Amino acid sequence: MNDDFDSLKKLGKKIERKPTDKMVAQWTSTPFRTSKFSMKTSNWWQLAAALVAGILIGKFVLQSGPEIFAIVAKNHVEDETFEYVYTNN
Amino acid sequence: MDWNTIVERLGPRLYNYFIRRGFVRDSADLTQDVFSRLYLKISEGAFDQTKGSLDAFAFGIARFVALENLPTSQLYVLASEDEFDWDKLGNADDSSSLEQNYQKQQTLRLFLNEIKSLNSVQQDILTLYLDDELKLDDIAELMKLPVGTVKSHLFRAKEKLKDLLENKGISL
């Protein structure tokens, strides 16, 4: 059956163009041109850095214990008190 | 198969596929796009050799890229031929004479003008089949159509194109 379409394959040959060496060189360097490959590598570093930062922050929060929350709560109360006093005077 | 071998084998074929689809200006860039996607898909393990050939897989991506870019295809602005430097497409053949290269260029121009008269499925199938190595099975697989349907589309495309080209002095 393919023989029925042989003339089409010949036509394909007739209109074929040869890419330049520069084009082929660009296509060959695709894995190095696309940043996806290198980004994957750098993502590991970003992930590791984020993990270390997360551990340090977590450690600080746990070590501070309820005091840190107390400080936050106190500031909040003070702000509200100030606001109340300010608006009522 | 290493990357360089894949590029050497598929590069010129994909490049010519995009030309046949009318992307005369962007064929090299679109081929680059296919290789970027192909590399990523192979890295992710998306290509399964048991399900089909690498050729069919790559041309499936190429077809998708062509469809994505179809609105900007240069196929429909070939009337203003002077704007396009055909030498940028690379040589037709190093061993051919200047006259032979010119003839090939004229045939390509004529082909790109006449293919517009086919419907989109016929264009799709024909431009894939003109590839030197793609078989009907490959096309059927990448277009998700039965082989019989591909054959009948191709037959109709061939008959129509034959009349059109023979009127312009190109035998098919």
mmCIF file with all atom_site columns, N, CA and C in Angstrom, chain A residues 27-85:
data_model
loop_
_atom_site.group_PDB
_atom_site.id
_atom_site.type_symbol
_atom_site.label_atom_id
_atom_site.label_alt_id
_atom_site.label_comp_id
_atom_site.label_asym_id
_atom_site.label_entity_id
_atom_site.label_seq_id
_atom_site.pdbx_PDB_ins_code
_atom_site.Cartn_x
_atom_site.Cartn_y
_atom_site.Cartn_z
_atom_site.occupancy
_atom_site.B_iso_or_equiv
_atom_site.pdbx_formal_charge
_atom_site.auth_seq_id
_atom_site.auth_comp_id
_atom_site.auth_asym_id
_atom_site.auth_atom_id
_atom_site.pdbx_PDB_model_num
ATOM 1   N N  . TRP A 1 27 ? 20.514 23.262 18.047 1.00 0.00 ? 27 TRP A N  1
ATOM 2   C CA . TRP A 1 27 ? 19.617 22.182 18.494 1.00 0.00 ? 27 TRP A CA 1
ATOM 3   C C  . TRP A 1 27 ? 20.363 21.203 19.392 1.00 0.00 ? 27 TRP A C  1
ATOM 4   N N  . THR A 1 28 ? 21.619 20.940 19.042 1.00 0.00 ? 28 THR A N  1
ATOM 5   C CA . THR A 1 28 ? 22.406 19.990 19.829 1.00 0.00 ? 28 THR A CA 1
ATOM 6   C C  . THR A 1 28 ? 22.618 20.505 21.245 1.00 0.00 ? 28 THR A C  1
ATOM 7   N N  . SER A 1 29 ? 22.744 21.827 21.359 1.00 0.00 ? 29 SER A N  1
ATOM 8   C CA . SER A 1 29 ? 23.010 22.391 22.690 1.00 0.00 ? 29 SER A CA 1
ATOM 9   C C  . SER A 1 29 ? 21.725 22.639 23.476 1.00 0.00 ? 29 SER A C  1
ATOM 10  N N  . THR A 1 30 ? 20.616 22.129 23.003 1.00 0.00 ? 30 THR A N  1
ATOM 11  C CA . THR A 1 30 ? 19.325 22.350 23.676 1.00 0.00 ? 30 THR A CA 1
ATOM 12  C C  . THR A 1 30 ? 19.356 22.107 25.197 1.00 0.00 ? 30 THR A C  1
ATOM 13  N N  . PRO A 1 31 ? 19.882 20.953 25.663 1.00 0.00 ? 31 PRO A N  1
ATOM 14  C CA . PRO A 1 31 ? 19.838 20.709 27.108 1.00 0.00 ? 31 PRO A CA 1
ATOM 15  C C  . PRO A 1 31 ? 20.606 21.742 27.909 1.00 0.00 ? 31 PRO A C  1
ATOM 16  N N  . PHE A 1 32 ? 21.594 22.380 27.264 1.00 0.00 ? 32 PHE A N  1
ATOM 17  C CA . PHE A 1 32 ? 22.405 23.361 27.986 1.00 0.00 ? 32 PHE A CA 1
ATOM 18  C C  . PHE A 1 32 ? 21.856 24.772 27.814 1.00 0.00 ? 32 PHE A C  1
ATOM 19  N N  . ARG A 1 33 ? 21.081 24.942 26.747 1.00 0.00 ? 33 ARG A N  1
ATOM 20  C CA . ARG A 1 33 ? 20.462 26.252 26.513 1.00 0.00 ? 33 ARG A CA 1
ATOM 21  C C  . ARG A 1 33 ? 19.245 26.445 27.394 1.00 0.00 ? 33 ARG A C  1
ATOM 22  N N  . THR A 1 34 ? 18.443 25.384 27.491 1.00 0.00 ? 34 THR A N  1
ATOM 23  C CA . THR A 1 34 ? 17.229 25.518 28.306 1.00 0.00 ? 34 THR A CA 1
ATOM 24  C C  . THR A 1 34 ? 17.640 25.502 29.764 1.00 0.00 ? 34 THR A C  1
ATOM 25  N N  . SER A 1 35 ? 17.132 26.448 30.493 1.00 0.00 ? 35 SER A N  1
ATOM 26  C CA . SER A 1 35 ? 17.564 26.591 31.881 1.00 0.00 ? 35 SER A CA 1
ATOM 27  C C  . SER A 1 35 ? 16.925 25.548 32.788 1.00 0.00 ? 35 SER A C  1
ATOM 28  N N  . LYS A 1 36 ? 15.971 24.786 32.245 1.00 0.00 ? 36 LYS A N  1
ATOM 29  C CA . LYS A 1 36 ? 15.238 23.857 33.112 1.00 0.00 ? 36 LYS A CA 1
ATOM 30  C C  . LYS A 1 36 ? 16.162 22.862 33.806 1.00 0.00 ? 36 LYS A C  1
ATOM 31  N N  . PHE A 1 37 ? 17.168 22.399 33.045 1.00 0.00 ? 37 PHE A N  1
ATOM 32  C CA . PHE A 1 37 ? 18.069 21.408 33.609 1.00 0.00 ? 37 PHE A CA 1
ATOM 33  C C  . PHE A 1 37 ? 18.863 21.998 34.764 1.00 0.00 ? 37 PHE A C  1
ATOM 34  N N  . SER A 1 38 ? 19.456 23.185 34.533 1.00 0.00 ? 38 SER A N  1
ATOM 35  C CA . SER A 1 38 ? 20.275 23.793 35.581 1.00 0.00 ? 38 SER A CA 1
ATOM 36  C C  . SER A 1 38 ? 19.406 24.300 36.742 1.00 0.00 ? 38 SER A C  1
ATOM 37  N N  . MET A 1 39 ? 18.189 24.692 36.409 1.00 0.00 ? 39 MET A N  1
ATOM 38  C CA . MET A 1 39 ? 17.305 25.184 37.477 1.00 0.00 ? 39 MET A CA 1
ATOM 39  C C  . MET A 1 39 ? 16.967 24.083 38.460 1.00 0.00 ? 39 MET A C  1
ATOM 40  N N  . LYS A 1 40 ? 16.832 22.878 37.939 1.00 0.00 ? 40 LYS A N  1
ATOM 41  C CA . LYS A 1 40 ? 16.535 21.749 38.810 1.00 0.00 ? 40 LYS A CA 1
ATOM 42  C C  . LYS A 1 40 ? 17.636 21.593 39.855 1.00 0.00 ? 40 LYS A C  1
ATOM 43  N N  . THR A 1 41 ? 18.904 21.766 39.378 1.00 0.00 ? 41 THR A N  1
ATOM 44  C CA . THR A 1 41 ? 20.039 21.637 40.278 1.00 0.00 ? 41 THR A CA 1
ATOM 45  C C  . THR A 1 41 ? 19.994 22.752 41.328 1.00 0.00 ? 41 THR A C  1
ATOM 46  N N  . SER A 1 42 ? 19.760 23.981 40.850 1.00 0.00 ? 42 SER A N  1
ATOM 47  C CA . SER A 1 42 ? 19.768 25.095 41.801 1.00 0.00 ? 42 SER A CA 1
ATOM 48  C C  . SER A 1 42 ? 18.579 25.008 42.753 1.00 0.00 ? 42 SER A C  1
ATOM 49  N N  . ASN A 1 43 ? 17.503 24.370 42.309 1.00 0.00 ? 43 ASN A N  1
ATOM 50  C CA . ASN A 1 43 ? 16.354 24.212 43.191 1.00 0.00 ? 43 ASN A CA 1
ATOM 51  C C  . ASN A 1 43 ? 16.689 23.423 44.444 1.00 0.00 ? 43 ASN A C  1
ATOM 52  N N  . TRP A 1 44 ? 17.598 22.476 44.275 1.00 0.00 ? 44 TRP A N  1
ATOM 53  C CA . TRP A 1 44 ? 18.001 21.691 45.458 1.00 0.00 ? 44 TRP A CA 1
ATOM 54  C C  . TRP A 1 44 ? 18.656 22.601 46.509 1.00 0.00 ? 44 TRP A C  1
ATOM 55  N N  . TRP A 1 45 ? 19.472 23.521 46.014 1.00 0.00 ? 45 TRP A N  1
ATOM 56  C CA . TRP A 1 45 ? 20.143 24.433 46.950 1.00 0.00 ? 45 TRP A CA 1
ATOM 57  C C  . TRP A 1 45 ? 19.123 25.353 47.610 1.00 0.00 ? 45 TRP A C  1
ATOM 58  N N  . GLN A 1 46 ? 18.175 25.821 46.806 1.00 0.00 ? 46 GLN A N  1
ATOM 59  C CA . GLN A 1 46 ? 17.161 26.705 47.364 1.00 0.00 ? 46 GLN A CA 1
ATOM 60  C C  . GLN A 1 46 ? 16.328 25.974 48.414 1.00 0.00 ? 46 GLN A C  1
ATOM 61  N N  . LEU A 1 47 ? 16.013 24.732 48.093 1.00 0.00 ? 47 LEU A N  1
ATOM 62  C CA . LEU A 1 47 ? 15.213 23.920 49.009 1.00 0.00 ? 47 LEU A CA 1
ATOM 63  C C  . LEU A 1 47 ? 15.971 23.677 50.317 1.00 0.00 ? 47 LEU A C  1
ATOM 64  N N  . ALA A 1 48 ? 17.270 23.348 50.184 1.00 0.00 ? 48 ALA A N  1
ATOM 65  C CA . ALA A 1 48 ? 18.101 23.093 51.365 1.00 0.00 ? 48 ALA A CA 1
ATOM 66  C C  . ALA A 1 48 ? 18.202 24.355 52.219 1.00 0.00 ? 48 ALA A C  1
ATOM 67  N N  . ALA A 1 49 ? 18.395 25.509 51.566 1.00 0.00 ? 49 ALA A N  1
ATOM 68  C CA . ALA A 1 49 ? 18.518 26.780 52.296 1.00 0.00 ? 49 ALA A CA 1
ATOM 69  C C  . ALA A 1 49 ? 17.210 27.095 53.024 1.00 0.00 ? 49 ALA A C  1
ATOM 70  N N  . ALA A 1 50 ? 16.078 26.861 52.351 1.00 0.00 ? 50 ALA A N  1
ATOM 71  C CA . ALA A 1 50 ? 14.777 27.125 52.964 1.00 0.00 ? 50 ALA A CA 1
ATOM 72  C C  . ALA A 1 50 ? 14.539 26.204 54.156 1.00 0.00 ? 50 ALA A C  1
ATOM 73  N N  . LEU A 1 51 ? 15.011 24.967 54.018 1.00 0.00 ? 51 LEU A N  1
ATOM 74  C CA . LEU A 1 51 ? 14.842 23.981 55.094 1.00 0.00 ? 51 LEU A CA 1
ATOM 75  C C  . LEU A 1 51 ? 15.634 24.386 56.332 1.00 0.00 ? 51 LEU A C  1
ATOM 76  N N  . VAL A 1 52 ? 16.886 24.798 56.124 1.00 0.00 ? 52 VAL A N  1
ATOM 77  C CA . VAL A 1 52 ? 17.755 25.220 57.234 1.00 0.00 ? 52 VAL A CA 1
ATOM 78  C C  . VAL A 1 52 ? 17.142 26.445 57.916 1.00 0.00 ? 52 VAL A C  1
ATOM 79  N N  . ALA A 1 53 ? 16.678 27.404 57.098 1.00 0.00 ? 53 ALA A N  1
ATOM 80  C CA . ALA A 1 53 ? 16.063 28.612 57.654 1.00 0.00 ? 53 ALA A CA 1
ATOM 81  C C  . ALA A 1 53 ? 14.823 28.249 58.466 1.00 0.00 ? 53 ALA A C  1
ATOM 82  N N  . GLY A 1 54 ? 14.044 27.319 57.960 1.00 0.00 ? 54 GLY A N  1
ATOM 83  C CA . GLY A 1 54 ? 12.833 26.870 58.651 1.00 0.00 ? 54 GLY A CA 1
ATOM 84  C C  . GLY A 1 54 ? 13.149 26.230 59.988 1.00 0.00 ? 54 GLY A C  1
ATOM 85  N N  . ILE A 1 55 ? 14.211 25.408 59.995 1.00 0.00 ? 55 ILE A N  1
ATOM 86  C CA . ILE A 1 55 ? 14.616 24.734 61.246 1.00 0.00 ? 55 ILE A CA 1
ATOM 87  C C  . ILE A 1 55 ? 15.053 25.765 62.281 1.00 0.00 ? 55 ILE A C  1
ATOM 88  N N  . LEU A 1 56 ? 15.856 26.745 61.832 1.00 0.00 ? 56 LEU A N  1
ATOM 89  C CA . LEU A 1 56 ? 16.359 27.779 62.751 1.00 0.00 ? 56 LEU A CA 1
ATOM 90  C C  . LEU A 1 56 ? 15.209 28.604 63.347 1.00 0.00 ? 56 LEU A C  1
ATOM 91  N N  . ILE A 1 57 ? 14.270 28.983 62.505 1.00 0.00 ? 57 ILE A N  1
ATOM 92  C CA . ILE A 1 57 ? 13.128 29.773 62.979 1.00 0.00 ? 57 ILE A CA 1
ATOM 93  C C  . ILE A 1 57 ? 12.286 28.947 63.950 1.00 0.00 ? 57 ILE A C  1
ATOM 94  N N  . GLY A 1 58 ? 12.059 27.687 63.569 1.00 0.00 ? 58 GLY A N  1
ATOM 95  C CA . GLY A 1 58 ? 11.278 26.788 64.420 1.00 0.00 ? 58 GLY A CA 1
ATOM 96  C C  . GLY A 1 58 ? 11.932 26.596 65.778 1.00 0.00 ? 58 GLY A C  1
ATOM 97  N N  . LYS A 1 59 ? 13.267 26.418 65.726 1.00 0.00 ? 59 LYS A N  1
ATOM 98  C CA . LYS A 1 59 ? 14.023 26.216 66.963 1.00 0.00 ? 59 LYS A CA 1
ATOM 99  C C  . LYS A 1 59 ? 13.894 27.454 67.873 1.00 0.00 ? 59 LYS A C  1
ATOM 100 N N  . PHE A 1 60 ? 14.007 28.620 67.273 1.00 0.00 ? 60 PHE A N  1
ATOM 101 C CA . PHE A 1 60 ? 13.923 29.875 68.015 1.00 0.00 ? 60 PHE A CA 1
ATOM 102 C C  . PHE A 1 60 ? 12.550 30.020 68.680 1.00 0.00 ? 60 PHE A C  1
ATOM 103 N N  . VAL A 1 61 ? 11.508 29.685 67.905 1.00 0.00 ? 61 VAL A N  1
ATOM 104 C CA . VAL A 1 61 ? 10.141 29.808 68.427 1.00 0.00 ? 61 VAL A CA 1
ATOM 105 C C  . VAL A 1 61 ? 9.932  28.838 69.584 1.00 0.00 ? 61 VAL A C  1
ATOM 106 N N  . LEU A 1 62 ? 10.424 27.606 69.403 1.00 0.00 ? 62 LEU A N  1
ATOM 107 C CA . LEU A 1 62 ? 10.231 26.596 70.450 1.00 0.00 ? 62 LEU A CA 1
ATOM 108 C C  . LEU A 1 62 ? 11.013 26.943 71.714 1.00 0.00 ? 62 LEU A C  1
ATOM 109 N N  . GLN A 1 63 ? 12.250 27.457 71.507 1.00 0.00 ? 63 GLN A N  1
ATOM 110 C CA . GLN A 1 63 ? 13.091 27.824 72.661 1.00 0.00 ? 63 GLN A CA 1
ATOM 111 C C  . GLN A 1 63 ? 12.481 28.991 73.434 1.00 0.00 ? 63 GLN A C  1
ATOM 112 N N  . SER A 1 64 ? 11.919 29.931 72.706 1.00 0.00 ? 64 SER A N  1
ATOM 113 C CA . SER A 1 64 ? 11.322 31.096 73.358 1.00 0.00 ? 64 SER A CA 1
ATOM 114 C C  . SER A 1 64 ? 10.090 30.688 74.160 1.00 0.00 ? 64 SER A C  1
ATOM 115 N N  . GLY A 1 65 ? 9.465  29.639 73.700 1.00 0.00 ? 65 GLY A N  1
ATOM 116 C CA . GLY A 1 65 ? 8.283  29.124 74.390 1.00 0.00 ? 65 GLY A CA 1
ATOM 117 C C  . GLY A 1 65 ? 7.152  30.135 74.357 1.00 0.00 ? 65 GLY A C  1
ATOM 118 N N  . PRO A 1 66 ? 6.322  30.141 75.356 1.00 0.00 ? 66 PRO A N  1
ATOM 119 C CA . PRO A 1 66 ? 5.142  31.017 75.350 1.00 0.00 ? 66 PRO A CA 1
ATOM 120 C C  . PRO A 1 66 ? 5.487  32.502 75.446 1.00 0.00 ? 66 PRO A C  1
ATOM 121 N N  . GLU A 1 67 ? 6.778  32.785 75.826 1.00 0.00 ? 67 GLU A N  1
ATOM 122 C CA . GLU A 1 67 ? 7.143  34.196 75.998 1.00 0.00 ? 67 GLU A CA 1
ATOM 123 C C  . GLU A 1 67 ? 6.965  35.003 74.720 1.00 0.00 ? 67 GLU A C  1
ATOM 124 N N  . ILE A 1 68 ? 7.359  34.351 73.620 1.00 0.00 ? 68 ILE A N  1
ATOM 125 C CA . ILE A 1 68 ? 7.270  35.063 72.344 1.00 0.00 ? 68 ILE A CA 1
ATOM 126 C C  . ILE A 1 68 ? 5.830  35.449 72.031 1.00 0.00 ? 68 ILE A C  1
ATOM 127 N N  . PHE A 1 69 ? 4.923  34.520 72.384 1.00 0.00 ? 69 PHE A N  1
ATOM 128 C CA . PHE A 1 69 ? 3.508  34.813 72.133 1.00 0.00 ? 69 PHE A CA 1
ATOM 129 C C  . PHE A 1 69 ? 3.013  35.905 73.086 1.00 0.00 ? 69 PHE A C  1
ATOM 130 N N  . ALA A 1 70 ? 3.580  35.854 74.295 1.00 0.00 ? 70 ALA A N  1
ATOM 131 C CA . ALA A 1 70 ? 3.204  36.861 75.297 1.00 0.00 ? 70 ALA A CA 1
ATOM 132 C C  . ALA A 1 70 ? 3.616  38.252 74.827 1.00 0.00 ? 70 ALA A C  1
ATOM 133 N N  . ILE A 1 71 ? 4.816  38.319 74.228 1.00 0.00 ? 71 ILE A N  1
ATOM 134 C CA . ILE A 1 71 ? 5.302  39.620 73.740 1.00 0.00 ? 71 ILE A CA 1
ATOM 135 C C  . ILE A 1 71 ? 4.373  40.153 72.651 1.00 0.00 ? 71 ILE A C  1
ATOM 136 N N  . VAL A 1 72 ? 4.023  39.242 71.750 1.00 0.00 ? 72 VAL A N  1
ATOM 137 C CA . VAL A 1 72 ? 3.147  39.629 70.649 1.00 0.00 ? 72 VAL A CA 1
ATOM 138 C C  . VAL A 1 72 ? 1.802  40.090 71.190 1.00 0.00 ? 72 VAL A C  1
ATOM 139 N N  . ALA A 1 73 ? 1.262  39.299 72.143 1.00 0.00 ? 73 ALA A N  1
ATOM 140 C CA . ALA A 1 73 ? -0.057 39.619 72.711 1.00 0.00 ? 73 ALA A CA 1
ATOM 141 C C  . ALA A 1 73 ? -0.013 40.959 73.453 1.00 0.00 ? 73 ALA A C  1
ATOM 142 N N  . LYS A 1 74 ? 1.115  41.173 74.207 1.00 0.00 ? 74 LYS A N  1
ATOM 143 C CA . LYS A 1 74 ? 1.248  42.404 74.993 1.00 0.00 ? 74 LYS A CA 1
ATOM 144 C C  . LYS A 1 74 ? 1.257  43.629 74.063 1.00 0.00 ? 74 LYS A C  1
ATOM 145 N N  . ASN A 1 75 ? 2.052  43.493 72.982 1.00 0.00 ? 75 ASN A N  1
ATOM 146 C CA . ASN A 1 75 ? 2.115  44.588 72.013 1.00 0.00 ? 75 ASN A CA 1
ATOM 147 C C  . ASN A 1 75 ? 0.737  44.891 71.440 1.00 0.00 ? 75 ASN A C  1
ATOM 148 N N  . HIS A 1 76 ? 0.015  43.820 71.171 1.00 0.00 ? 76 HIS A N  1
ATOM 149 C CA . HIS A 1 76 ? -1.298 43.969 70.584 1.00 0.00 ? 76 HIS A CA 1
ATOM 150 C C  . HIS A 1 76 ? -2.234 44.718 71.552 1.00 0.00 ? 76 HIS A C  1
ATOM 151 N N  . VAL A 1 77 ? -2.165 44.284 72.837 1.00 0.00 ? 77 VAL A N  1
ATOM 152 C CA . VAL A 1 77 ? -3.017 44.924 73.857 1.00 0.00 ? 77 VAL A CA 1
ATOM 153 C C  . VAL A 1 77 ? -2.634 46.394 74.002 1.00 0.00 ? 77 VAL A C  1
ATOM 154 N N  . GLU A 1 78 ? -1.310 46.636 74.021 1.00 0.00 ? 78 GLU A N  1
ATOM 155 C CA . GLU A 1 78 ? -0.838 48.013 74.164 1.00 0.00 ? 78 GLU A CA 1
ATOM 156 C C  . GLU A 1 78 ? -1.317 48.896 73.022 1.00 0.00 ? 78 GLU A C  1
ATOM 157 N N  . ASP A 1 79 ? -1.280 48.320 71.825 1.00 0.00 ? 79 ASP A N  1
ATOM 158 C CA . ASP A 1 79 ? -1.732 49.059 70.648 1.00 0.00 ? 79 ASP A CA 1
ATOM 159 C C  . ASP A 1 79 ? -3.194 49.427 70.789 1.00 0.00 ? 79 ASP A C  1
ATOM 160 N N  . GLU A 1 80 ? -3.965 48.427 71.238 1.00 0.00 ? 80 GLU A N  1
ATOM 161 C CA . GLU A 1 80 ? -5.408 48.643 71.350 1.00 0.00 ? 80 GLU A CA 1
ATOM 162 C C  . GLU A 1 80 ? -5.728 49.680 72.435 1.00 0.00 ? 80 GLU A C  1
ATOM 163 N N  . THR A 1 81 ? -4.941 49.581 73.540 1.00 0.00 ? 81 THR A N  1
ATOM 164 C CA . THR A 1 81 ? -5.143 50.512 74.641 1.00 0.00 ? 81 THR A CA 1
ATOM 165 C C  . THR A 1 81 ? -4.862 51.939 74.170 1.00 0.00 ? 81 THR A C  1
ATOM 166 N N  . PHE A 1 82 ? -3.737 52.029 73.413 1.00 0.00 ? 82 PHE A N  1
ATOM 167 C CA . PHE A 1 82 ? -3.348 53.339 72.901 1.00 0.00 ? 82 PHE A CA 1
ATOM 168 C C  . PHE A 1 82 ? -4.448 53.899 71.990 1.00 0.00 ? 82 PHE A C  1
ATOM 169 N N  . GLU A 1 83 ? -4.945 53.010 71.164 1.00 0.00 ? 83 GLU A N  1
ATOM 170 C CA . GLU A 1 83 ? -5.977 53.421 70.222 1.00 0.00 ? 83 GLU A CA 1
ATOM 171 C C  . GLU A 1 83 ? -7.226 53.887 70.984 1.00 0.00 ? 83 GLU A C  1
ATOM 172 N N  . TYR A 1 84 ? -7.560 53.123 72.025 1.00 0.00 ? 84 TYR A N  1
ATOM 173 C CA . TYR A 1 84 ? -8.763 53.436 72.806 1.00 0.00 ? 84 TYR A CA 1
ATOM 174 C C  . TYR A 1 84 ? -8.608 54.808 73.478 1.00 0.00 ? 84 TYR A C  1
ATOM 175 N N  . VAL A 1 85 ? -7.411 54.974 74.122 1.00 0.00 ? 85 VAL A N  1
ATOM 176 C CA . VAL A 1 85 ? -7.151 56.228 74.826 1.00 0.00 ? 85 VAL A CA 1
ATOM 177 C C  . VAL A 1 85 ? -7.148 57.393 73.834 1.00 0.00 ? 85 VAL A C  1
#
